[in-house]
Amino acid sequence: TGEEGGGMGHLELINCIFVYIFQDLIELHLPYCDSLSSRSLMTLTSFRETLVSLCLFRCKNIFYRKGGPTLACPEDSEDEDEDGRASRQNLETDFSFHGFNRLRLLNLGSLPADVKVENLLKPLKSITSLDLSEVHLQGTAFLTQWRDRLASLVLYNVDLSEELVGTVLELVNLRHLDISRESRRNTKFKMTKEVLTVIVKRLVNLVSLDISGHIMLDNCTVPHFEEALGRPSTEPCKSSLYPFQELKRPLQFLGLYDTTLCNVTHIPAYKVTGSKNEEQVLNAIEAYTEFRPELAHRAINQLFDIARIQHCSQLLRALQLVIAALKCHKYDKSIQVTGSAALFYLTNTEYRSDQSVRLRREVIQVVLNGMEQYQEVTVQRNCCLTLCNFSIPEELEFQYSRVNQLLLKILEPARQDESIQRIAVHLCNALVCQVDNHHKEAVGKMGFVKTMLNLIQKKLHDRTCDQVMEFSWSALWNITDETPDNCQMFLNWRGMSLFLECLGEFPDKQELHRNMLGLLGNVAEVKSLRPQLLTPQFITVFSYLLESKADGIEVSYNACGVLSHIMFDGPEVWAMEEPKRDAVMDRMWKAIQSWDVSSRRNINYRSFEPILRLLPQGIAPVSQHWATWALFNLVSVYRDKYCPLLIKEGGVSLLEKVLELESSKPETKEMAR
């Protein structure tokens, strides 16, 4: 595309290049291209000798002149009317299909009423397939010029009349006829038994018929007590629909969506669209996705109910169809809302065993596409909920950076929908739990730490301690694990001030205290950052928390861990007068002795390295004792998980050194032994 105001010279150069590259173009498919203007029609004439198939479905501006380059976007155009839509210029009168002698398949769906369709199509002699969906027909006789050739005619949302039906009946070679409507509302035409019967009788070559959305009179159906017995049959002679008893063979396709006829027992067609059962609904999604998103949206909504309330028996097909619809209509809000909702139920635990890795990855990608495209609350909520159906972080790792960026973007606004915020923070927390440090560092650079602290700040302002607050601290605990850069960010963004404020505002929130102290334990493991914790205020708070009974021993244990790392730096760094170092160490000994060594823990270690470094030293025997107690507790209670880790990381030899050191306390040696 050229720049706005680039002039015809620029445009002609683009068209010349386009024509040169595609000089033998046979098929051109351009649905929903609202930005195309009549300049594109001029380019089309370059392919008139080779083009066989052309689709301009809902290219609503292509027959109008307007300024700017051929593919200018409406939002970039300066020609905007009061409604904010690109204003239409004069109708293009110079274009003609003259010379398009090889053109066989043509889709002009939603052709503007200003365009005289009869005059436009008159030069075309070889048409075999014609789609005039939503086109206003002033006359119908022109269709008979293809009486002997036309095999497919689509008149979706075209107002039927006796004249039009009579013309259609002359097209005796039709194999596919679509006279369906979007809905039964706003239509004067009644589909009678007589009309359907004459269509079936006269158009003997039909294999596909769509009459969806029509008002059907009751005399079309066989009374229930007269229906053929036995299982549903496709044999015309058993048809529950009188007109179709005239068929010589079953139809390949019959569209009965949004009609009462889809509910009968015997339908003489191999594939039927409707809303009676899952099969009909899936057929409707498949048939209408590309050119009728308004119908596909309704069918997907019915699939959503099937998956939610009943049971989806064709899971693989259902997922593939919903994925295809979401990909095809990335910018259609209604499809994105219903599609993402259906995906949530189609990917839950009930259906998980039937899904391949490849299919689940496809789901993840279309969900992320929806999150990127729409900031609307319902789409965001559906997408986030669907992601919760996956194993995190394992199944999301192939899109790790992208999913984190999208979640952080959701959490950016100061005021966000509470449910979305809660789900997004939960996902963020799960994504940084049990992943490699380079993943955590990368996410930290995206602004993860700052975003979580902003959420905490907002909750403090609202004086609210809810799941968002607790998940935010938990996420910070996870992302700072063995990642010094993220710990530094926490301190830089006033993390310690928020810690003190939360402690003061919510003194009884045990889960909150555990998460905060776990995070500070990670900060305390970084030697270069420990001086920032070594203040009278912080040491006093940590000492006070040693006596906490919150969440079993977890808060007391983590507070002692923070102090153990600080004590390990030696007495020379303890510059404060109060509290005294010895007094704090005495409180640490007392706290450790109060813990039950068989306590089950609400903690998960990926590495013992920060604990092991406290073992072979005599600078702070209490730190050594805390580390030994921690290892003894973990390998005793969770021996299958932690004994191999202790051996792998060289813990046995370090414990032997504890036994050798004269500075080690007897109770520490006993535990080490």
XYZ file of C-alpha atoms in Angstrom:
673
model
C 0.000 0.000 0.000
C 1.099 3.543 -0.684
C 0.975 6.431 1.740
C -2.073 8.693 1.932
C -1.865 11.253 -0.856
C 0.891 9.333 -2.608
C -0.749 10.057 -5.969
C -1.593 7.839 -8.879
C 2.050 7.444 -9.848
C 2.752 5.588 -6.609
C -0.453 3.577 -6.909
C 0.186 2.600 -10.517
C 3.653 1.379 -9.579
C 2.142 -0.840 -6.863
C -0.463 -2.192 -9.259
C 2.166 -2.871 -11.926
C 4.227 -4.860 -9.432
C 1.115 -6.742 -8.259
C 0.084 -7.537 -11.835
C 3.613 -8.630 -12.757
C 3.865 -11.025 -9.828
C 0.378 -12.480 -10.318
C 0.082 -12.184 -14.092
C -1.519 -15.639 -14.423
C -3.857 -15.293 -11.446
C -6.680 -17.854 -11.561
C -8.376 -17.511 -8.184
C -8.743 -14.411 -5.992
C -10.474 -14.581 -2.598
C -11.019 -11.198 -0.862
C -13.922 -11.455 1.619
C -14.620 -8.714 4.196
C -12.155 -6.224 2.665
C -14.040 -3.029 3.489
C -11.010 -0.888 2.711
C -10.825 -1.799 -0.959
C -11.979 0.980 -3.277
C -12.744 1.071 -6.995
C -9.042 1.416 -7.743
C -8.803 -2.269 -6.903
C -11.409 -2.997 -9.583
C -9.105 -1.426 -12.120
C -6.374 -3.821 -10.998
C -8.782 -6.739 -11.412
C -9.144 -6.019 -15.115
C -5.486 -6.989 -15.518
C -6.490 -10.582 -14.737
C -9.609 -10.778 -16.908
C -8.051 -13.278 -19.305
C -6.997 -15.769 -16.604
C -9.366 -15.312 -13.641
C -11.649 -18.287 -13.052
C -12.808 -17.645 -9.465
C -13.426 -14.299 -7.748
C -14.809 -13.610 -4.267
C -15.603 -10.011 -3.237
C -17.989 -10.952 -0.414
C -18.826 -7.930 1.776
C -16.285 -5.680 0.038
C -18.798 -2.903 0.573
C -16.712 -0.007 -0.739
C -15.077 -1.598 -3.760
C -17.579 -0.108 -6.207
C -17.006 3.433 -4.906
C -14.289 5.937 -5.626
C -12.441 7.433 -2.687
C -9.137 9.126 -2.067
C -6.028 7.478 -0.742
C -4.187 4.314 -1.716
C -5.902 1.178 -2.954
C -5.768 -0.551 0.426
C -6.128 2.469 2.713
C -7.572 1.656 6.114
C -10.826 3.462 7.027
C -9.338 4.691 10.297
C -6.522 6.369 8.360
C -8.878 8.114 5.945
C -9.628 11.786 6.382
C -13.016 11.295 4.692
C -15.035 10.371 7.778
C -18.747 11.047 8.156
C -20.534 11.801 11.435
C -20.884 8.104 12.222
C -17.127 7.618 12.014
C -17.356 5.426 8.909
C -15.383 6.010 5.754
C -17.629 8.177 3.574
C -18.526 6.728 0.214
C -17.612 8.689 -2.859
C -19.185 8.494 -6.301
C -20.209 5.129 -7.676
C -17.662 3.599 -10.041
C -19.257 3.450 -13.500
C -16.234 2.636 -15.660
C -15.710 -0.932 -14.429
C -17.146 -3.805 -16.424
C -16.732 -7.568 -16.382
C -16.286 -7.402 -20.148
C -13.453 -9.710 -21.181
C -13.661 -11.963 -18.082
C -14.446 -14.863 -20.378
C -12.995 -17.596 -18.160
C -14.746 -16.467 -14.964
C -16.826 -19.365 -13.641
C -17.224 -18.760 -9.903
C -18.285 -15.313 -8.645
C -19.236 -14.151 -5.151
C -20.601 -10.598 -4.933
C -22.319 -11.000 -1.563
C -23.483 -7.689 -0.011
C -23.125 -5.817 -3.291
C -24.364 -2.239 -2.626
C -27.902 -1.451 -3.759
C -26.529 1.397 -5.905
C -24.901 -1.129 -8.228
C -27.170 -2.488 -10.945
C -26.345 -6.165 -10.657
C -28.059 -7.084 -13.915
C -25.902 -4.662 -15.951
C -22.761 -5.607 -14.057
C -23.125 -9.338 -14.740
C -24.421 -9.152 -18.289
C -20.981 -9.628 -19.994
C -20.335 -12.869 -18.081
C -21.307 -15.851 -20.233
C -19.574 -18.727 -18.474
C -20.745 -18.414 -14.853
C -21.430 -21.766 -13.178
C -21.474 -20.600 -9.528
C -22.983 -17.296 -8.368
C -23.325 -15.895 -4.844
C -25.607 -12.832 -4.545
C -26.108 -12.970 -0.765
C -27.786 -9.840 0.653
C -28.058 -8.285 -2.817
C -31.123 -6.215 -3.710
C -32.545 -7.641 -6.934
C -34.721 -5.245 -8.915
C -35.430 -7.946 -11.476
C -34.722 -11.649 -11.694
C -34.936 -12.544 -15.381
C -31.206 -11.899 -15.910
C -30.449 -15.133 -14.032
C -31.890 -17.165 -16.917
C -28.952 -16.224 -19.167
C -27.086 -19.018 -17.340
C -30.043 -21.424 -17.495
C -27.970 -24.209 -19.014
C -24.751 -23.585 -17.043
C -25.501 -22.472 -13.500
C -24.795 -25.255 -11.007
C -24.696 -23.220 -7.781
C -26.811 -20.217 -6.759
C -26.654 -18.562 -3.348
C -29.376 -16.023 -2.476
C -28.837 -15.797 1.290
C -30.851 -12.957 2.856
C -32.369 -12.090 -0.519
C -36.083 -11.320 -0.294
C -37.929 -14.155 -1.992
C -40.921 -13.549 -4.206
C -43.032 -15.619 -6.569
C -41.135 -14.044 -9.485
C -37.732 -14.998 -8.047
C -38.847 -18.554 -7.219
C -40.223 -18.917 -10.735
C -36.909 -17.787 -12.226
C -34.950 -20.181 -10.014
C -37.114 -23.065 -11.193
C -35.898 -22.418 -14.743
C -32.298 -23.105 -13.692
C -32.745 -26.820 -14.113
C -29.036 -27.702 -13.845
C -28.683 -26.354 -10.317
C -26.944 -28.739 -7.957
C -26.673 -26.303 -5.030
C -29.404 -23.808 -4.129
C -29.268 -21.566 -1.075
C -32.318 -19.395 -0.393
C -31.768 -19.219 3.370
C -32.182 -16.230 5.681
C -30.460 -15.033 8.827
C -33.684 -15.375 10.819
C -37.421 -15.771 10.514
C -37.979 -12.148 11.443
C -38.578 -9.453 8.836
C -39.642 -11.786 6.063
C -42.982 -11.735 4.295
C -42.381 -14.883 2.293
C -43.825 -18.103 3.727
C -42.176 -21.389 2.759
C -45.110 -23.628 1.921
C -45.401 -27.298 1.158
C -46.227 -26.402 -2.442
C -43.147 -24.190 -2.944
C -40.788 -26.810 -1.519
C -42.419 -29.583 -3.501
C -42.063 -27.791 -6.816
C -38.404 -26.965 -6.059
C -37.685 -30.628 -5.388
C -39.610 -31.804 -8.444
C -38.245 -29.297 -10.965
C -34.619 -29.101 -9.816
C -33.912 -32.791 -10.150
C -30.113 -32.357 -10.053
C -30.066 -30.797 -6.574
C -27.669 -32.363 -4.095
C -27.569 -29.397 -1.721
C -30.395 -27.135 -0.539
C -30.461 -24.517 2.224
C -33.773 -23.097 3.417
C -32.608 -22.040 6.888
C -34.328 -19.134 8.612
C -37.654 -19.425 6.808
C -41.110 -19.514 8.319
C -42.414 -23.001 7.618
C -46.081 -23.763 7.459
C -47.242 -26.793 9.443
C -48.426 -28.723 6.422
C -44.816 -29.488 5.454
C -44.370 -32.184 8.081
C -45.821 -35.665 8.448
C -47.890 -36.005 11.657
C -45.922 -37.775 14.352
C -48.279 -40.753 14.513
C -47.882 -41.314 10.748
C -44.052 -41.193 10.727
C -42.183 -44.320 9.676
C -41.142 -46.491 12.576
C -37.555 -47.310 13.436
C -34.336 -45.362 13.686
C -33.908 -42.013 11.892
C -33.606 -42.697 8.166
C -32.295 -40.741 5.173
C -34.488 -42.624 2.700
C -36.760 -40.157 0.847
C -39.723 -42.550 1.010
C -39.604 -42.393 4.836
C -39.124 -38.622 4.982
C -40.964 -36.796 7.763
C -41.076 -33.808 5.386
C -43.688 -34.251 2.661
C -41.907 -32.263 -0.099
C -38.727 -34.322 0.188
C -40.530 -37.594 -0.357
C -40.291 -36.625 -4.060
C -36.482 -36.909 -4.030
C -34.892 -39.661 -6.102
C -32.002 -39.929 -3.662
C -30.999 -38.304 -0.330
C -29.456 -34.831 -0.510
C -25.819 -34.450 0.426
C -26.679 -31.299 2.388
C -29.885 -29.756 3.708
C -29.884 -26.470 5.617
C -32.735 -26.319 8.141
C -31.132 -24.032 10.733
C -33.612 -21.811 12.600
C -36.593 -23.685 11.171
C -39.053 -26.060 12.780
C -38.271 -28.745 10.195
C -34.934 -29.720 11.779
C -36.784 -31.352 14.688
C -38.483 -34.136 12.723
C -37.311 -37.750 12.854
C -36.569 -38.710 9.249
C -34.654 -36.195 7.107
C -33.489 -37.382 3.648
C -30.037 -35.777 3.739
C -26.620 -36.966 4.858
C -25.675 -33.633 6.420
C -28.301 -31.394 8.048
C -27.907 -28.045 9.789
C -30.247 -27.264 12.647
C -30.430 -27.071 16.420
C -32.011 -30.388 17.321
C -28.800 -32.122 18.372
C -25.023 -31.848 18.470
C -24.567 -33.185 14.945
C -26.849 -30.539 13.428
C -25.218 -27.757 15.445
C -21.709 -28.795 14.382
C -22.866 -28.986 10.767
C -24.184 -25.430 11.103
C -20.865 -24.123 12.454
C -19.028 -25.872 9.633
C -21.372 -24.624 6.901
C -21.772 -21.014 8.004
C -18.475 -19.954 9.567
C -16.835 -18.354 6.543
C -19.639 -16.280 5.042
C -22.277 -16.187 7.782
C -20.608 -15.378 11.095
C -23.967 -14.208 12.452
C -25.286 -17.779 12.117
C -22.026 -19.409 13.191
C -22.127 -17.281 16.341
C -25.566 -18.639 17.247
C -24.533 -22.225 16.512
C -21.365 -21.909 18.621
C -23.527 -20.573 21.437
C -25.648 -23.729 21.188
C -22.483 -25.850 21.225
C -21.471 -23.979 24.377
C -24.721 -25.111 26.035
C -24.162 -28.691 24.892
C -20.636 -28.780 26.341
C -21.721 -27.038 29.558
C -24.990 -28.805 30.341
C -24.885 -32.081 28.421
C -21.857 -33.831 26.944
C -20.015 -33.155 23.694
C -19.561 -36.509 21.951
C -17.650 -35.164 18.914
C -15.005 -33.292 20.866
C -12.247 -33.238 18.257
C -14.550 -31.934 15.532
C -16.123 -29.396 17.874
C -12.755 -27.990 18.916
C -11.475 -27.810 15.353
C -14.607 -25.976 14.197
C -14.492 -23.433 17.022
C -10.770 -22.860 16.432
C -11.439 -22.338 12.710
C -14.213 -19.831 13.485
C -12.003 -17.862 15.887
C -9.185 -17.758 13.337
C -11.503 -16.767 10.493
C -13.177 -13.951 12.446
C -10.445 -12.448 14.615
C -12.204 -9.071 14.501
C -15.769 -10.248 15.109
C -16.553 -9.606 18.754
C -19.604 -11.907 18.927
C -17.639 -14.859 17.517
C -14.758 -14.166 19.905
C -17.084 -14.025 22.923
C -19.039 -17.220 22.164
C -16.015 -19.070 20.773
C -13.819 -18.380 23.789
C -16.671 -19.397 26.117
C -17.135 -22.673 24.230
C -13.388 -23.374 24.390
C -13.481 -23.075 28.171
C -15.924 -25.970 28.456
C -14.408 -28.004 25.616
C -10.943 -27.999 27.235
C -11.894 -28.753 30.826
C -10.888 -31.878 32.726
C -13.814 -33.941 31.431
C -12.516 -33.789 27.833
C -8.781 -33.483 28.405
C -7.772 -37.093 27.780
C -9.141 -36.946 24.233
C -6.989 -33.974 23.170
C -3.561 -34.146 21.546
C -0.702 -31.812 22.415
C -0.960 -30.237 18.975
C -4.674 -29.548 19.351
C -4.272 -28.031 22.816
C -1.533 -25.783 21.474
C -3.875 -24.611 18.736
C -6.428 -23.728 21.408
C -3.836 -21.757 23.346
C -2.830 -19.795 20.256
C -6.376 -18.756 19.321
C -7.061 -17.823 22.947
C -3.992 -15.582 22.967
C -5.094 -14.091 19.640
C -8.393 -13.146 21.274
C -6.630 -11.615 24.258
C -4.442 -9.547 21.935
C -7.304 -8.292 19.819
C -9.944 -7.547 22.457
C -9.684 -5.642 25.718
C -13.411 -6.247 26.224
C -14.236 -7.747 29.634
C -16.124 -10.865 28.522
C -13.514 -11.974 25.973
C -10.671 -11.388 28.419
C -12.427 -13.318 31.167
C -13.263 -16.254 28.882
C -9.703 -16.408 27.555
C -8.145 -16.298 31.016
C -10.522 -18.972 32.307
C -9.710 -21.204 29.333
C -5.972 -20.897 30.045
C -6.696 -22.156 33.566
C -7.690 -25.503 32.018
C -4.083 -26.137 30.983
C -1.132 -27.424 32.984
C 0.775 -24.294 33.931
C 3.520 -23.523 33.166
C 4.239 -26.718 31.162
C 1.586 -26.400 28.445
C 2.065 -22.645 28.062
C 5.853 -22.695 27.885
C 5.929 -22.658 24.059
C 4.208 -19.218 24.240
C 5.732 -18.214 27.572
C 6.809 -14.679 26.780
C 3.647 -13.835 24.856
C 1.205 -15.059 27.503
C 3.025 -13.180 30.261
C 3.012 -9.954 28.256
C -0.719 -10.280 27.621
C -1.522 -10.970 31.271
C 0.570 -8.025 32.445
C -1.222 -5.823 29.927
C -4.562 -6.945 31.379
C -3.349 -5.996 34.866
C -2.026 -2.557 33.843
C -5.238 -0.503 34.327
C -5.610 0.899 37.821
C -9.245 -0.198 37.916
C -9.915 -3.573 36.347
C -12.802 -6.013 36.511
C -12.288 -7.893 39.778
C -12.881 -11.366 38.369
C -10.442 -10.860 35.474
C -7.887 -9.381 37.827
C -8.141 -12.360 40.156
C -7.803 -14.919 37.335
C -4.953 -13.015 35.648
C -2.946 -12.733 38.875
C -3.520 -16.441 39.554
C -2.179 -17.244 36.060
C 0.807 -14.935 36.549
C 1.614 -16.677 39.802
C 1.338 -20.141 38.245
C 3.507 -19.098 35.279
C 6.465 -18.074 37.455
C 6.226 -21.096 39.737
C 8.517 -24.021 38.942
C 10.207 -22.465 35.892
C 13.872 -21.873 35.104
C 15.528 -18.729 36.366
C 16.046 -17.315 32.860
C 12.258 -17.383 32.386
C 11.807 -15.489 35.659
C 14.448 -12.941 34.725
C 12.825 -12.365 31.325
C 9.387 -11.859 32.880
C 10.894 -9.559 35.496
C 12.206 -7.327 32.712
C 8.664 -7.127 31.276
C 7.570 -5.230 34.390
C 6.157 -8.176 36.356
C 7.455 -7.006 39.750
C 6.228 -3.450 39.305
C 2.802 -4.629 38.118
C 2.324 -6.853 41.183
C 3.416 -4.069 43.523
C 0.988 -1.667 41.831
C -1.836 -4.136 42.470
C -0.776 -4.417 46.118
C -0.668 -0.615 46.399
C -4.216 -0.364 45.018
C -5.509 -3.000 47.438
C -3.847 -1.181 50.324
C -5.501 2.033 49.221
C -8.846 0.191 49.228
C -7.943 -1.426 52.573
C -8.773 -4.801 51.033
C -6.941 -8.076 51.505
C -8.438 -10.489 49.000
C -7.170 -13.179 46.646
C -5.628 -10.577 44.344
C -3.550 -9.228 47.220
C -2.452 -12.708 48.367
C -1.779 -13.983 44.813
C 0.284 -10.859 44.087
C 2.573 -11.486 47.055
C 2.740 -15.190 46.171
C 3.713 -14.294 42.598
C 6.454 -12.009 43.908
C 7.672 -14.824 46.160
C 7.932 -17.137 43.160
C 9.524 -14.694 40.734
C 12.231 -13.635 43.197
C 13.325 -17.203 43.946
C 17.052 -17.360 43.129
C 16.769 -14.317 40.825
C 18.754 -11.416 42.336
C 17.687 -8.944 39.637
C 14.023 -9.422 40.504
C 14.816 -9.088 44.215
C 16.549 -5.808 43.421
C 13.479 -4.611 41.518
C 11.319 -5.433 44.516
C 13.437 -3.202 46.726
C 13.662 -0.458 44.094
C 9.868 -0.236 43.749
C 9.188 0.337 47.470
C 8.554 -3.319 48.187
C 9.682 -3.125 51.808
C 7.419 -0.139 52.512
C 4.456 -2.056 51.121
C 5.458 -5.056 53.256
C 5.303 -2.951 56.419
C 2.037 -1.300 55.387
C 0.400 -4.664 54.685
C 1.649 -6.046 57.986
C 0.130 -3.097 59.834
C -3.138 -3.009 57.876
C -3.781 -6.765 57.913
C -2.268 -8.160 61.146
C -4.417 -11.308 61.143
C -4.007 -12.440 57.506
C -1.900 -15.584 57.915
C -1.642 -16.503 54.205
C -0.565 -12.961 53.399
C 2.146 -13.005 56.078
C 3.474 -16.354 54.841
C 3.758 -15.111 51.258
C 5.437 -11.861 52.268
C 7.995 -13.570 54.503
C 8.726 -16.182 51.844
C 9.525 -13.373 49.423
C 11.767 -11.606 51.941
C 13.576 -14.893 52.460
C 14.514 -14.772 48.759
C 15.739 -11.191 49.110
C 17.793 -12.125 52.187
C 19.555 -14.877 50.196
C 21.201 -12.182 48.017
C 24.310 -10.997 49.886
C 24.482 -7.622 48.111
C 20.900 -6.787 49.091
C 21.029 -7.807 52.753
C 22.354 -4.429 53.950
C 19.028 -2.902 52.884
C 17.262 -5.233 55.324
C 19.648 -4.464 58.165
C 17.756 -1.556 59.741
C 16.332 -1.293 63.276
C 12.797 -1.146 61.892
C 13.071 -4.261 59.745
C 15.045 -6.318 62.282
C 12.482 -5.467 64.976
C 9.645 -6.600 62.711
C 11.416 -9.849 61.789
C 12.136 -10.540 65.472
C 8.501 -9.951 66.342
C 7.379 -12.367 63.616
C 9.532 -15.134 65.083
C 6.770 -15.628 67.645
C 3.996 -15.772 65.035
C 1.828 -18.884 64.980
C 0.317 -17.927 61.610
C -0.023 -20.766 59.082
C 1.543 -23.295 61.429
C 5.272 -22.607 61.621
C 5.611 -20.985 58.166
C 5.710 -17.291 59.120
C 8.013 -17.922 62.076
C 10.197 -20.236 59.946
C 10.548 -17.693 57.115
C 11.269 -14.822 59.524
C 13.985 -16.933 61.091
C 15.339 -17.722 57.621
C 15.645 -14.022 56.782
C 17.485 -13.371 60.058
C 19.699 -16.444 59.569
C 21.098 -15.048 56.326
C 21.604 -11.630 57.923
C 23.420 -13.175 60.926
C 25.650 -15.144 58.528
C 27.255 -11.839 57.434
C 28.837 -11.559 60.900
C 28.778 -9.124 63.819
C 30.833 -6.495 61.979
C 27.902 -5.508 59.725
C 25.566 -5.060 62.702
C 25.949 -1.293 63.078
C 22.731 -0.585 65.027
C 22.537 -0.276 68.781
C 19.030 -1.672 69.082
C 17.981 -4.361 68.843
C 21.127 -6.153 69.999
C 22.446 -8.948 67.759
C 22.739 -11.405 70.638
C 19.194 -10.672 71.788
C 17.825 -11.354 68.304
C 19.813 -14.622 68.084
C 18.399 -15.713 71.445
C 14.873 -15.159 70.126
C 15.781 -17.187 67.019
C 16.974 -20.138 69.176
C 13.792 -19.965 71.190
C 11.606 -19.936 68.065
C 13.372 -22.924 66.481
C 13.046 -24.958 69.659
C 9.295 -24.311 69.680
C 8.726 -25.859 66.229
C 7.547 -29.431 65.770
C 10.186 -31.116 63.604
C 7.550 -33.398 62.082
C 5.482 -30.445 60.796
C 4.066 -30.809 57.311
C 5.094 -27.824 55.222
C 3.391 -25.382 52.898
C 6.567 -24.733 50.911
C 8.361 -26.100 47.880
C 12.156 -26.085 47.406
C 13.686 -26.501 43.948
C 17.200 -26.223 45.410
C 18.812 -26.445 48.861
C 21.780 -24.272 47.864
C 20.755 -21.165 49.919
C 20.286 -23.393 52.995
C 23.421 -25.489 52.477
C 25.698 -22.443 52.422
C 24.773 -21.791 56.074
C 26.056 -25.208 57.279
C 29.891 -25.192 57.312
C 30.441 -22.015 59.371
C 30.917 -20.811 62.929
C 30.055 -17.138 62.447
C 26.422 -17.633 63.454
C 25.649 -21.000 65.091
C 21.943 -20.120 65.169
C 21.942 -19.762 61.371
C 23.625 -23.161 61.120
C 21.008 -24.622 63.443
C 18.113 -23.131 61.410
C 19.566 -24.615 58.199
C 20.075 -28.036 59.815
C 16.566 -28.020 61.271
C 15.121 -27.108 57.847
C 16.900 -30.005 56.122
C 16.038 -32.476 58.893
C 12.361 -31.540 58.729
C 12.151 -31.748 54.924
C 13.983 -35.052 54.462
C 12.076 -36.614 57.361
C 8.584 -35.596 56.269
C 9.110 -35.697 52.473
C 11.965 -38.186 52.147
C 11.147 -39.394 48.609
C 11.235 -35.845 47.270
C 14.049 -34.252 49.250
C 16.559 -37.018 50.087
C 17.660 -37.282 46.419
C 17.923 -33.473 46.212
C 20.062 -33.308 49.353
C 22.432 -35.964 47.984
C 22.535 -34.424 44.507
C 23.547 -30.995 45.828
C 26.337 -32.323 48.095
C 24.450 -31.904 51.343
C 25.791 -35.087 52.990
C 29.412 -33.922 53.052
C 28.364 -30.498 54.373
C 26.417 -32.119 57.196
C 29.514 -34.155 58.051
C 31.441 -30.877 58.379
C 28.826 -29.652 60.866
C 29.696 -32.692 62.981
C 33.414 -31.845 62.771
C 33.133 -28.150 63.706
C 33.752 -27.375 67.396
C 31.519 -24.281 67.096
C 28.480 -26.408 66.225
C 26.012 -26.705 69.089
C 25.266 -30.216 70.455
C 21.616 -30.057 69.410
C 22.688 -29.007 65.900
C 25.147 -31.910 65.686
C 22.508 -34.350 66.868
C 20.114 -33.183 64.164
C 22.871 -33.251 61.525
C 23.836 -36.781 62.567
